[in-house]
Short mmCIF file of C-alpha atoms in Angstrom, two decimals:
data_model
loop_
_atom_site.label_atom_id
_atom_site.label_comp_id
_atom_site.label_asym_id
_atom_site.label_seq_id
_atom_site.Cartn_x
_atom_site.Cartn_y
_atom_site.Cartn_z
CA MET A 1106 -1.56 27.27 -15.53
CA ALA A 1107 -5.06 26.40 -16.70
CA GLY A 1108 -6.44 23.55 -14.69
CA GLU A 1109 -8.98 22.28 -17.22
CA GLY A 1110 -11.62 21.79 -14.59
CA VAL A 1111 -9.54 20.66 -11.63
CA LYS A 1112 -11.23 20.47 -8.25
CA LEU A 1113 -9.93 19.08 -4.99
CA LEU A 1114 -12.16 17.87 -2.18
CA GLY A 1115 -10.23 18.11 1.07
CA TYR A 1116 -10.24 18.67 4.78
CA TRP A 1117 -8.08 21.21 6.55
CA ALA A 1118 -6.62 18.75 9.07
CA SER A 1119 -6.04 15.90 6.64
CA PRO A 1120 -2.39 15.17 5.90
CA PHE A 1121 -3.50 13.20 2.86
CA ALA A 1122 -5.27 16.21 1.39
CA LEU A 1123 -2.21 18.29 2.26
CA ARG A 1124 -0.09 16.04 0.04
CA VAL A 1125 -2.27 16.77 -2.96
CA ARG A 1126 -2.40 20.52 -2.33
CA SER A 1127 1.39 20.66 -2.14
CA ALA A 1128 1.74 18.65 -5.36
CA LEU A 1129 -0.71 20.89 -7.25
CA LYS A 1130 1.16 23.95 -5.97
CA LEU A 1131 4.54 22.57 -7.03
CA LYS A 1132 3.15 22.04 -10.51
CA GLY A 1133 1.51 25.46 -10.57
CA ILE A 1134 -1.90 23.99 -11.36
CA GLU A 1135 -4.94 26.14 -10.77
CA TYR A 1136 -7.81 24.37 -9.13
CA GLU A 1137 -10.91 24.88 -7.09
CA TYR A 1138 -10.68 23.73 -3.50
CA GLN A 1139 -13.72 22.48 -1.65
CA GLU A 1140 -13.49 22.03 2.10
CA GLU A 1141 -15.50 19.03 3.22
CA ASP A 1142 -17.46 18.75 6.44
CA LEU A 1143 -16.60 15.20 7.41
CA GLY A 1144 -19.71 14.97 9.56
CA ASN A 1145 -21.82 15.87 6.54
CA LYS A 1146 -20.06 14.75 3.41
CA SER A 1147 -21.01 16.38 0.13
CA PRO A 1148 -22.73 14.41 -2.66
CA LEU A 1149 -19.67 15.19 -4.78
CA LEU A 1150 -17.45 13.37 -2.29
CA LEU A 1151 -19.79 10.40 -1.92
CA GLN A 1152 -20.00 10.13 -5.69
CA GLY A 1153 -16.33 10.76 -6.26
CA ASN A 1154 -15.14 8.16 -3.77
CA PRO A 1155 -18.00 5.71 -3.29
CA VAL A 1156 -15.73 2.94 -1.99
CA TYR A 1157 -14.14 4.81 0.92
CA LYS A 1158 -16.07 8.11 1.04
CA LYS A 1159 -12.86 9.84 2.13
CA VAL A 1160 -10.86 12.91 1.21
CA PRO A 1161 -8.83 13.75 -0.74
CA VAL A 1162 -10.60 13.31 -4.06
CA LEU A 1163 -9.31 14.98 -7.19
CA LEU A 1164 -11.85 15.80 -9.87
CA HIS A 1165 -10.42 16.42 -13.31
CA ASN A 1166 -12.47 16.82 -16.47
CA GLY A 1167 -15.41 15.16 -14.78
CA LYS A 1168 -13.44 12.10 -13.58
CA SER A 1169 -12.59 11.38 -9.97
CA ILE A 1170 -9.35 10.02 -8.56
CA SER A 1171 -9.05 8.87 -4.93
CA GLU A 1172 -6.24 7.75 -2.58
CA SER A 1173 -3.63 10.44 -2.05
CA LEU A 1174 -0.61 8.53 -3.42
CA VAL A 1175 -2.61 7.47 -6.47
CA ILE A 1176 -3.56 11.12 -6.97
CA LEU A 1177 0.10 12.21 -6.72
CA GLU A 1178 1.07 9.71 -9.41
CA TYR A 1179 -1.81 10.93 -11.58
CA ILE A 1180 -0.81 14.56 -11.20
CA ASP A 1181 2.78 13.70 -12.11
CA GLU A 1182 1.66 11.86 -15.24
CA VAL A 1183 -0.83 14.41 -16.52
CA TRP A 1184 1.28 17.50 -15.86
CA LYS A 1185 4.78 16.49 -16.83
CA HIS A 1186 6.72 19.66 -15.96
CA ASN A 1187 8.49 19.87 -12.56
CA PRO A 1188 8.40 16.10 -12.18
CA LEU A 1189 7.80 14.75 -8.69
CA LEU A 1190 9.13 11.28 -9.35
CA PRO A 1191 12.70 10.81 -10.59
CA GLU A 1192 13.24 9.39 -14.04
CA ASP A 1193 15.23 6.30 -13.16
CA PRO A 1194 12.98 3.27 -12.38
CA TYR A 1195 15.09 2.23 -9.41
CA GLU A 1196 14.95 5.69 -7.85
CA ARG A 1197 11.21 5.78 -8.55
CA ALA A 1198 10.88 2.50 -6.67
CA ARG A 1199 12.77 3.96 -3.73
CA SER A 1200 10.49 7.02 -3.63
CA ARG A 1201 7.39 4.87 -3.74
CA PHE A 1202 8.80 2.56 -1.07
CA TRP A 1203 9.33 5.36 1.44
CA ALA A 1204 5.95 6.96 0.76
CA LYS A 1205 4.33 3.58 1.42
CA PHE A 1206 6.46 2.97 4.50
CA VAL A 1207 5.13 6.16 6.07
CA ASP A 1208 1.53 5.14 5.41
CA GLU A 1209 1.98 1.58 6.60
CA LYS A 1210 4.16 2.14 9.64
CA CYS A 1211 4.29 5.77 10.75
CA VAL A 1212 0.59 6.56 10.35
CA PRO A 1213 -0.73 3.79 12.64
CA ALA A 1214 1.88 4.62 15.29
CA LEU A 1215 1.14 8.35 15.16
CA VAL A 1216 -2.59 7.63 15.26
CA GLY A 1217 -1.93 5.38 18.25
CA VAL A 1218 -0.38 8.30 20.08
CA ILE A 1219 -3.65 10.17 19.67
CA THR A 1220 -6.05 7.36 20.42
CA LYS A 1221 -4.38 5.31 23.14
CA VAL A 1222 -3.73 5.72 26.84
CA GLY A 1223 -1.30 4.41 29.43
CA GLU A 1224 0.87 1.51 28.37
CA GLU A 1225 -0.64 1.32 24.91
CA LEU A 1226 0.25 4.97 24.40
CA GLU A 1227 3.84 4.29 25.48
CA LYS A 1228 3.97 1.42 23.02
CA SER A 1229 2.70 3.60 20.17
CA ALA A 1230 5.19 6.33 21.01
CA ARG A 1231 8.01 3.76 21.05
CA GLU A 1232 6.90 2.37 17.70
CA ALA A 1233 6.64 5.86 16.26
CA ARG A 1234 10.20 6.62 17.34
CA GLU A 1235 11.42 3.34 15.86
CA HIS A 1236 9.72 3.98 12.53
CA LEU A 1237 10.96 7.55 12.39
CA LYS A 1238 14.48 6.27 12.92
CA THR A 1239 13.97 3.83 10.04
CA LEU A 1240 12.55 6.64 7.94
CA GLU A 1241 15.75 8.58 8.51
CA SER A 1242 17.68 5.84 6.73
CA GLY A 1243 15.60 6.61 3.64
CA LEU A 1244 17.25 9.98 3.42
CA ASP A 1245 20.46 8.12 2.69
CA GLY A 1246 22.49 11.03 4.01
CA LYS A 1247 20.86 13.50 1.61
CA ARG A 1248 19.04 16.68 2.40
CA CYS A 1249 15.66 15.35 1.33
CA PHE A 1250 14.11 12.16 0.04
CA GLY A 1251 14.18 13.53 -3.49
CA GLY A 1252 17.94 14.15 -3.23
CA THR A 1253 18.83 17.82 -3.50
CA LYS A 1254 15.30 19.03 -3.99
CA ILE A 1255 11.81 18.12 -2.89
CA GLY A 1256 10.30 15.20 -4.77
CA PHE A 1257 7.49 12.68 -4.61
CA ALA A 1258 8.54 11.12 -1.31
CA ASP A 1259 9.05 14.50 0.35
CA VAL A 1260 5.58 15.63 -0.73
CA ALA A 1261 4.16 12.34 0.54
CA ILE A 1262 6.02 12.53 3.84
CA ALA A 1263 6.29 16.27 4.62
CA TRP A 1264 3.20 16.29 6.83
CA ILE A 1265 5.08 14.13 9.33
CA ALA A 1266 7.36 17.05 10.07
CA TYR A 1267 4.42 19.08 11.19
CA TRP A 1268 2.35 16.37 12.88
CA VAL A 1269 5.22 15.00 14.93
CA ARG A 1270 6.01 18.46 16.33
CA MET A 1271 2.34 18.97 17.01
CA GLU A 1272 1.90 15.65 18.82
CA GLN A 1273 5.00 16.26 20.89
CA GLU A 1274 3.62 19.54 22.10
CA ALA A 1275 0.00 18.43 22.45
CA PHE A 1276 0.75 15.27 24.41
CA LYS A 1277 4.11 16.08 25.98
CA ILE A 1278 5.88 13.06 24.54
CA GLN A 1279 9.10 12.81 22.63
CA LEU A 1280 9.06 11.42 19.13
CA ILE A 1281 11.96 13.10 17.36
CA ASP A 1282 15.31 13.26 19.06
CA GLN A 1283 17.85 15.77 17.72
CA GLN A 1284 20.69 13.57 18.93
CA ASN A 1285 19.25 10.26 17.86
CA MET A 1286 17.82 11.39 14.52
CA PRO A 1287 19.90 14.37 13.41
CA LEU A 1288 19.29 13.91 9.69
CA LEU A 1289 15.57 13.54 10.03
CA ALA A 1290 15.47 16.51 12.42
CA ALA A 1291 17.34 18.55 9.78
CA TRP A 1292 14.91 17.38 7.08
CA ILE A 1293 12.00 18.43 9.26
CA ASP A 1294 13.47 21.92 9.60
CA TYR A 1295 14.11 22.09 5.86
CA VAL A 1296 10.61 21.03 4.95
CA LEU A 1297 8.90 23.30 7.44
CA GLU A 1298 10.79 26.26 5.97
CA ASP A 1299 9.92 25.46 2.38
CA PRO A 1300 7.35 28.01 1.17
CA VAL A 1301 5.35 25.50 -0.88
CA MET A 1302 5.35 22.77 1.75
CA LYS A 1303 4.33 25.06 4.55
CA GLU A 1304 1.65 26.93 2.62
CA PHE A 1305 -1.08 24.41 3.27
CA MET A 1306 -0.05 23.17 6.69
CA PRO A 1307 -3.04 23.75 8.94
CA PRO A 1308 -2.89 26.56 11.51
CA TYR A 1309 -0.77 25.11 14.30
CA ASP A 1310 -2.83 26.02 17.36
CA LYS A 1311 -6.01 24.97 15.61
CA LEU A 1312 -4.47 21.58 14.83
CA VAL A 1313 -3.22 21.11 18.39
CA LYS A 1314 -6.70 21.82 19.76
CA HIS A 1315 -8.36 19.66 17.14
CA THR A 1316 -6.07 16.74 17.97
CA ARG A 1317 -6.52 17.14 21.72
CA ASP A 1318 -10.30 17.22 21.29
CA LEU A 1319 -10.15 14.14 19.10
CA ARG A 1320 -8.09 12.33 21.69
CA GLU A 1321 -10.46 13.27 24.47
CA LYS A 1322 -13.39 12.00 22.47
CA LEU A 1323 -11.72 8.74 21.44
CA THR A 1324 -10.16 7.85 24.77
CA ALA A 1325 -13.46 8.58 26.54
CA VAL A 1326 -15.08 6.03 24.25
CA VAL A 1327 -12.34 3.51 25.00
CA SER A 1328 -12.52 3.86 28.77
CA ASN A 1329 -16.32 3.69 28.81
CA MET B 793 27.81 -13.45 -20.96
CA SER B 794 24.88 -11.10 -21.64
CA SER B 795 25.41 -8.05 -23.80
CA ARG B 796 26.32 -4.88 -21.98
CA GLY B 797 23.33 -2.77 -21.02
CA SER B 798 20.97 -5.70 -21.50
CA LYS B 799 18.09 -5.46 -19.13
CA MET B 800 17.99 -9.24 -19.05
CA GLU B 801 21.12 -9.38 -16.93
CA GLU B 802 20.84 -10.83 -13.46
CA VAL B 803 17.24 -10.83 -12.39
CA LYS B 804 16.71 -12.71 -9.14
CA LEU B 805 13.61 -13.17 -7.08
CA PHE B 806 13.70 -14.11 -3.42
CA GLY B 807 10.37 -15.65 -2.62
CA TYR B 808 8.24 -18.11 -0.69
CA TRP B 809 6.11 -20.52 -2.67
CA VAL B 810 2.85 -19.87 -0.81
CA SER B 811 3.06 -16.09 -0.88
CA PRO B 812 0.60 -14.34 -3.21
CA PHE B 813 2.81 -11.24 -3.02
CA CYS B 814 5.65 -13.25 -4.48
CA ARG B 815 3.29 -14.78 -7.03
CA SER B 816 2.35 -11.29 -8.22
CA VAL B 817 5.97 -10.64 -9.11
CA GLU B 818 6.38 -14.00 -10.83
CA ILE B 819 3.30 -13.44 -12.95
CA ALA B 820 4.54 -10.00 -14.00
CA LEU B 821 7.97 -11.38 -14.90
CA ASN B 822 6.29 -14.14 -16.90
CA ILE B 823 4.07 -11.65 -18.74
CA LYS B 824 7.17 -9.73 -19.77
CA GLY B 825 9.05 -12.90 -20.68
CA ILE B 826 11.92 -12.15 -18.31
CA GLN B 827 14.32 -14.91 -17.36
CA TYR B 828 15.06 -14.89 -13.67
CA GLU B 829 16.61 -16.98 -10.96
CA TYR B 830 14.20 -17.92 -8.21
CA ILE B 831 15.48 -18.38 -4.68
CA GLU B 832 13.14 -20.01 -2.18
CA GLU B 833 13.46 -18.57 1.31
CA ASP B 834 12.94 -20.45 4.53
CA LEU B 835 10.95 -17.89 6.48
CA THR B 836 11.90 -19.42 9.80
CA ASN B 837 15.56 -19.02 8.87
CA LYS B 838 15.93 -16.06 6.56
CA SER B 839 19.04 -15.84 4.44
CA PRO B 840 21.66 -13.15 5.08
CA GLN B 841 20.98 -11.84 1.56
CA LEU B 842 17.29 -11.33 2.29
CA LEU B 843 18.10 -9.44 5.48
CA GLN B 844 20.65 -7.37 3.60
CA TYR B 845 18.37 -6.55 0.65
CA ASN B 846 15.28 -5.78 2.71
CA PRO B 847 16.52 -4.45 6.02
CA VAL B 848 13.33 -2.47 6.73
CA TYR B 849 10.79 -5.29 6.47
CA LYS B 850 12.97 -8.43 6.17
CA LYS B 851 10.30 -9.92 3.91
CA ILE B 852 9.87 -11.53 0.54
CA PRO B 853 9.41 -10.85 -2.29
CA VAL B 854 12.67 -9.10 -3.08
CA LEU B 855 13.54 -8.50 -6.71
CA LEU B 856 17.22 -8.10 -7.42
CA HIS B 857 18.03 -6.46 -10.73
CA ASN B 858 21.66 -5.97 -11.58
CA GLY B 859 22.49 -6.11 -7.89
CA LYS B 860 19.90 -3.53 -6.80
CA PRO B 861 17.07 -4.70 -4.56
CA ILE B 862 13.46 -3.63 -4.99
CA VAL B 863 10.97 -4.61 -2.30
CA GLU B 864 7.20 -4.48 -1.63
CA SER B 865 5.27 -6.35 -4.28
CA MET B 866 3.31 -3.38 -5.65
CA VAL B 867 6.45 -1.26 -5.87
CA ILE B 868 8.12 -4.18 -7.66
CA LEU B 869 5.25 -4.44 -10.16
CA GLU B 870 5.59 -0.75 -11.04
CA TYR B 871 9.35 -1.18 -11.37
CA ILE B 872 8.93 -4.16 -13.70
CA ASP B 873 6.44 -2.26 -15.86
CA GLU B 874 8.73 0.74 -16.13
CA THR B 875 11.89 -1.22 -16.82
CA TRP B 876 10.54 -3.71 -19.36
CA LYS B 877 8.10 -1.90 -21.61
CA ASN B 878 6.66 -4.85 -23.59
CA ASN B 879 3.24 -6.24 -22.61
CA PRO B 880 2.39 -3.39 -20.22
CA ILE B 881 0.50 -4.34 -17.07
CA LEU B 882 -0.77 -0.82 -16.48
CA PRO B 883 -2.92 1.11 -18.98
CA GLU B 884 -1.42 4.03 -20.88
CA ASP B 885 -4.10 6.58 -20.05
CA PRO B 886 -3.33 8.34 -16.73
CA PHE B 887 -6.90 8.09 -15.47
CA GLU B 888 -7.17 4.38 -16.28
CA LYS B 889 -3.77 3.91 -14.68
CA ALA B 890 -5.00 5.67 -11.52
CA ARG B 891 -8.06 3.47 -11.53
CA ALA B 892 -5.93 0.33 -11.81
CA ARG B 893 -3.72 1.47 -8.94
CA PHE B 894 -6.77 2.25 -6.81
CA TRP B 895 -8.25 -1.22 -7.33
CA ALA B 896 -4.92 -2.95 -6.89
CA ASN B 897 -4.65 -1.20 -3.51
CA PHE B 898 -8.21 -2.25 -2.67
CA VAL B 899 -7.46 -5.89 -3.40
CA ASP B 900 -4.20 -5.72 -1.47
CA GLN B 901 -5.43 -3.82 1.58
CA LYS B 902 -9.08 -4.83 1.83
CA CYS B 903 -9.74 -8.11 0.01
CA PHE B 904 -6.67 -10.14 0.85
CA PRO B 905 -6.72 -9.53 4.63
CA ALA B 906 -10.46 -10.26 4.78
CA LEU B 907 -10.10 -13.56 2.93
CA TRP B 908 -7.03 -14.49 4.93
CA LYS B 909 -8.97 -13.97 8.14
CA THR B 910 -11.66 -16.41 7.08
CA ILE B 911 -9.05 -19.13 6.64
CA TRP B 912 -7.75 -18.65 10.15
CA SER B 913 -11.11 -18.14 11.84
CA THR B 914 -12.22 -20.18 14.77
CA SER B 915 -15.81 -21.35 14.43
CA GLU B 916 -16.95 -18.40 16.59
CA GLN B 917 -15.20 -15.85 14.38
CA TYR B 918 -16.08 -17.37 11.05
CA GLU B 919 -19.50 -15.85 10.36
CA GLN B 920 -18.34 -12.32 11.11
CA ASN B 921 -15.14 -12.68 9.09
CA LYS B 922 -17.07 -14.25 6.26
CA ALA B 923 -19.52 -11.33 6.22
CA GLU B 924 -16.65 -8.88 5.88
CA ALA B 925 -15.05 -10.91 3.09
CA LEU B 926 -18.36 -11.12 1.23
CA GLU B 927 -18.74 -7.35 1.41
CA ARG B 928 -15.30 -6.81 -0.05
CA LEU B 929 -15.75 -9.36 -2.81
CA LYS B 930 -19.05 -7.77 -3.74
CA VAL B 931 -17.36 -4.41 -4.27
CA LEU B 932 -14.70 -6.11 -6.36
CA GLU B 933 -17.22 -7.97 -8.46
CA ASN B 934 -19.04 -4.71 -9.18
CA GLU B 935 -15.79 -3.22 -10.42
CA LEU B 936 -15.14 -6.18 -12.69
CA GLY B 937 -18.57 -5.78 -14.25
CA GLY B 938 -18.75 -7.35 -17.69
CA LYS B 939 -15.00 -7.31 -18.34
CA ARG B 940 -13.10 -10.50 -18.94
CA PHE B 941 -10.24 -9.25 -16.78
CA PHE B 942 -9.78 -6.17 -14.62
CA GLY B 943 -7.14 -5.19 -17.17
CA GLY B 944 -9.60 -5.59 -20.06
CA ASP B 945 -8.82 -8.23 -22.67
CA SER B 946 -5.62 -9.30 -21.00
CA ILE B 947 -4.52 -9.48 -17.39
CA GLY B 948 -3.12 -6.34 -15.83
CA MET B 949 -1.97 -5.13 -12.45
CA VAL B 950 -5.29 -5.60 -10.64
CA ASP B 951 -5.65 -9.17 -11.89
CA ILE B 952 -2.08 -9.91 -10.87
CA VAL B 953 -2.50 -8.50 -7.36
CA ALA B 954 -5.75 -10.50 -7.03
CA ASN B 955 -3.98 -13.78 -7.78
CA PHE B 956 -4.88 -15.15 -4.35
CA ILE B 957 -8.57 -14.79 -5.19
CA GLY B 958 -7.95 -16.16 -8.64
CA PHE B 959 -6.44 -19.42 -7.57
CA SER B 960 -5.14 -20.23 -4.09
CA PHE B 961 -8.11 -19.08 -2.07
CA ARG B 962 -10.55 -21.31 -3.94
CA THR B 963 -8.30 -24.33 -3.45
CA ILE B 964 -7.83 -23.63 0.25
CA GLN B 965 -11.49 -22.90 0.93
CA GLU B 966 -12.55 -26.12 -0.76
CA ALA B 967 -10.16 -28.10 1.39
CA LEU B 968 -11.32 -26.37 4.56
CA LYS B 969 -14.99 -26.56 3.53
CA LEU B 970 -15.49 -22.81 3.71
CA ASP B 971 -18.20 -21.11 1.68
CA VAL B 972 -16.93 -17.61 1.15
CA PHE B 973 -16.18 -17.31 -2.57
CA THR B 974 -18.87 -19.30 -4.40
CA GLU B 975 -20.03 -19.30 -7.99
CA ASP B 976 -23.56 -18.53 -6.82
CA ASN B 977 -22.50 -15.52 -4.77
CA PHE B 978 -20.01 -14.13 -7.26
CA PRO B 979 -20.64 -15.45 -10.77
CA LYS B 980 -18.56 -12.82 -12.51
CA LEU B 981 -15.58 -13.16 -10.20
CA TRP B 982 -15.85 -16.93 -10.46
CA GLU B 983 -15.62 -16.78 -14.22
CA TRP B 984 -12.79 -14.29 -13.93
CA ALA B 985 -10.91 -16.69 -11.67
CA GLU B 986 -11.29 -19.57 -14.15
CA ASN B 987 -9.97 -17.39 -16.98
CA PHE B 988 -7.23 -15.96 -14.83
CA ALA B 989 -5.90 -19.32 -13.66
CA ASN B 990 -5.80 -20.47 -17.28
CA CYS B 991 -3.57 -17.67 -18.54
CA SER B 992 -0.14 -18.98 -19.37
CA PRO B 993 1.91 -16.43 -17.34
CA VAL B 994 -0.21 -17.46 -14.34
CA LYS B 995 -0.26 -21.21 -15.00
CA LYS B 996 3.53 -21.24 -15.13
CA CYS B 997 3.85 -20.32 -11.46
CA LEU B 998 0.83 -21.80 -9.73
CA PRO B 999 1.61 -24.06 -6.81
CA PRO B 1000 0.50 -27.71 -7.00
CA GLN B 1001 -2.98 -27.96 -5.48
CA ASP B 1002 -2.17 -30.84 -3.14
CA LYS B 1003 0.90 -29.08 -1.78
CA LEU B 1004 -1.21 -25.97 -1.16
CA ILE B 1005 -3.94 -27.92 0.61
CA ALA B 1006 -1.38 -29.67 2.83
CA ASN B 1007 -0.10 -26.29 3.90
CA PHE B 1008 -3.41 -25.10 5.37
CA PRO B 1009 -4.65 -27.44 8.07
CA PRO B 1010 -8.28 -26.98 9.06
CA ALA B 1011 -8.69 -24.41 11.80
CA TYR B 1012 -10.46 -26.91 14.01
CA MET B 1013 -7.40 -29.15 14.10
CA GLY B 1014 -6.36 -28.03 17.52
CA LYS B 1015 -5.04 -24.77 18.82
CA THR B 1016 -1.39 -25.75 19.18
CA LEU B 1017 -1.00 -26.93 15.64
CA VAL B 1018 -2.74 -23.93 14.14
CA SER B 1019 -1.01 -21.36 16.31
CA SER B 1020 2.49 -22.63 15.59
CA PHE B 1021 1.78 -22.86 11.91
CA GLN B 1022 0.09 -19.51 11.95
CA SER B 1023 3.02 -17.86 13.63
CA ARG B 1024 5.30 -19.14 10.89
CA LEU B 1025 3.15 -17.68 8.17
CA GLN B 1026 2.43 -14.48 10.01
CA LEU B 1027 6.11 -13.74 9.84
CA GLN B 1028 5.31 -13.13 6.25
CA PHE B 1029 1.77 -12.08 5.58
CA HIS B 1030 -0.53 -9.46 6.93
CA PRO B 1031 -1.61 -10.71 10.33
CA PRO B 1032 -5.38 -11.09 10.64
CA ALA B 1033 -5.71 -7.83 12.60
CA ALA B 1034 -8.76 -5.61 12.52
CA ALA B 1035 -9.38 -4.07 9.13
CA LYS B 1036 -8.41 -0.37 8.82
#
């Protein structure tokens, strides 16, 4: 499908950029991808997102859209086929709620696992487990957040499946418990098998190394 | 009572009179001309309904529409706009809509916490917190530019979400003798605030100034008083943690 000048500025390890790539793929939109060097951001990125200077940024017909969830909504509104959001306003509200919940609660806890040590790390891991358990309730017994098939919330949240597994392995801590969170564990399996969702997940070993390096750097700063 | 299928049936809002998040919802309901029942919550003693309707966060505002709860003020605003299509609060054009959402998020995540922190600053913290708030307001004022409202000729989502800047913050800062949001520093935002506070959907739900002032004792009034009061409010609002 012709993209009418669609370009995405992203970063391979960014879950937020991943969301947008998955959404564009689900809609079958052709676009140019530009990998950003976050240590040397391109003029296009600085211009496209002057407020935060962060990826992802979607460029479409010369206009720039920032903030991954805002971009997802934009994509859904411009390209109306294969809708991401359900039609019913109440169900739309539910999808938006869970996408926001992940950003507000799960992200800080999962970041805490990377950046903290000792007791603070334990606390972050505990919080992450708590929030993941809450997240499970959002499935409402269904296979995915979108119901029977992947929708807005799944696209927004899918990266968690990957990152949680990665953090568990990289830092030898438990975040997902098959017994305690069977539905979420099943959703994680489902999402990681989905060809579209897994297409843009970063190479696993590379991500593990990247995260370990990041942790080393950040915790060295903290303890100094 | 109401006709079947009428969207005007049973709209309830669980709120707290000080909360700008709750005020956002009220303003949106007023813009759309929706009749609703308002239920004031005691945040130190939350009602069983509140806990039932918002089990994840246990917070206000909660909009109840035909028995279904919608929570998180920005999610509620989108719901209201999609359910009642008169007087839209978001633009029609997808790019302008994205822009409005972006700036609404900026106000919610960057401006409000920064301003809130200045209110609760000790004298040592004030200058630093003020500097951060000034930075954020500057960005916001640049976005406003020459427009009457962020939404253009009439108030839209960004204006609604910025209601704290539009009214309550100025009242509180005057009472506490803070100098964060001044007409000299932010002439455009100042004018915006005057216009905003005068809009009828906003005027209808503004708290009385004296009641608002009484609710925010000066930070120098003694640690015990402030901390107990603060802990009550922090049940509800973003705590003044470090900005993301």
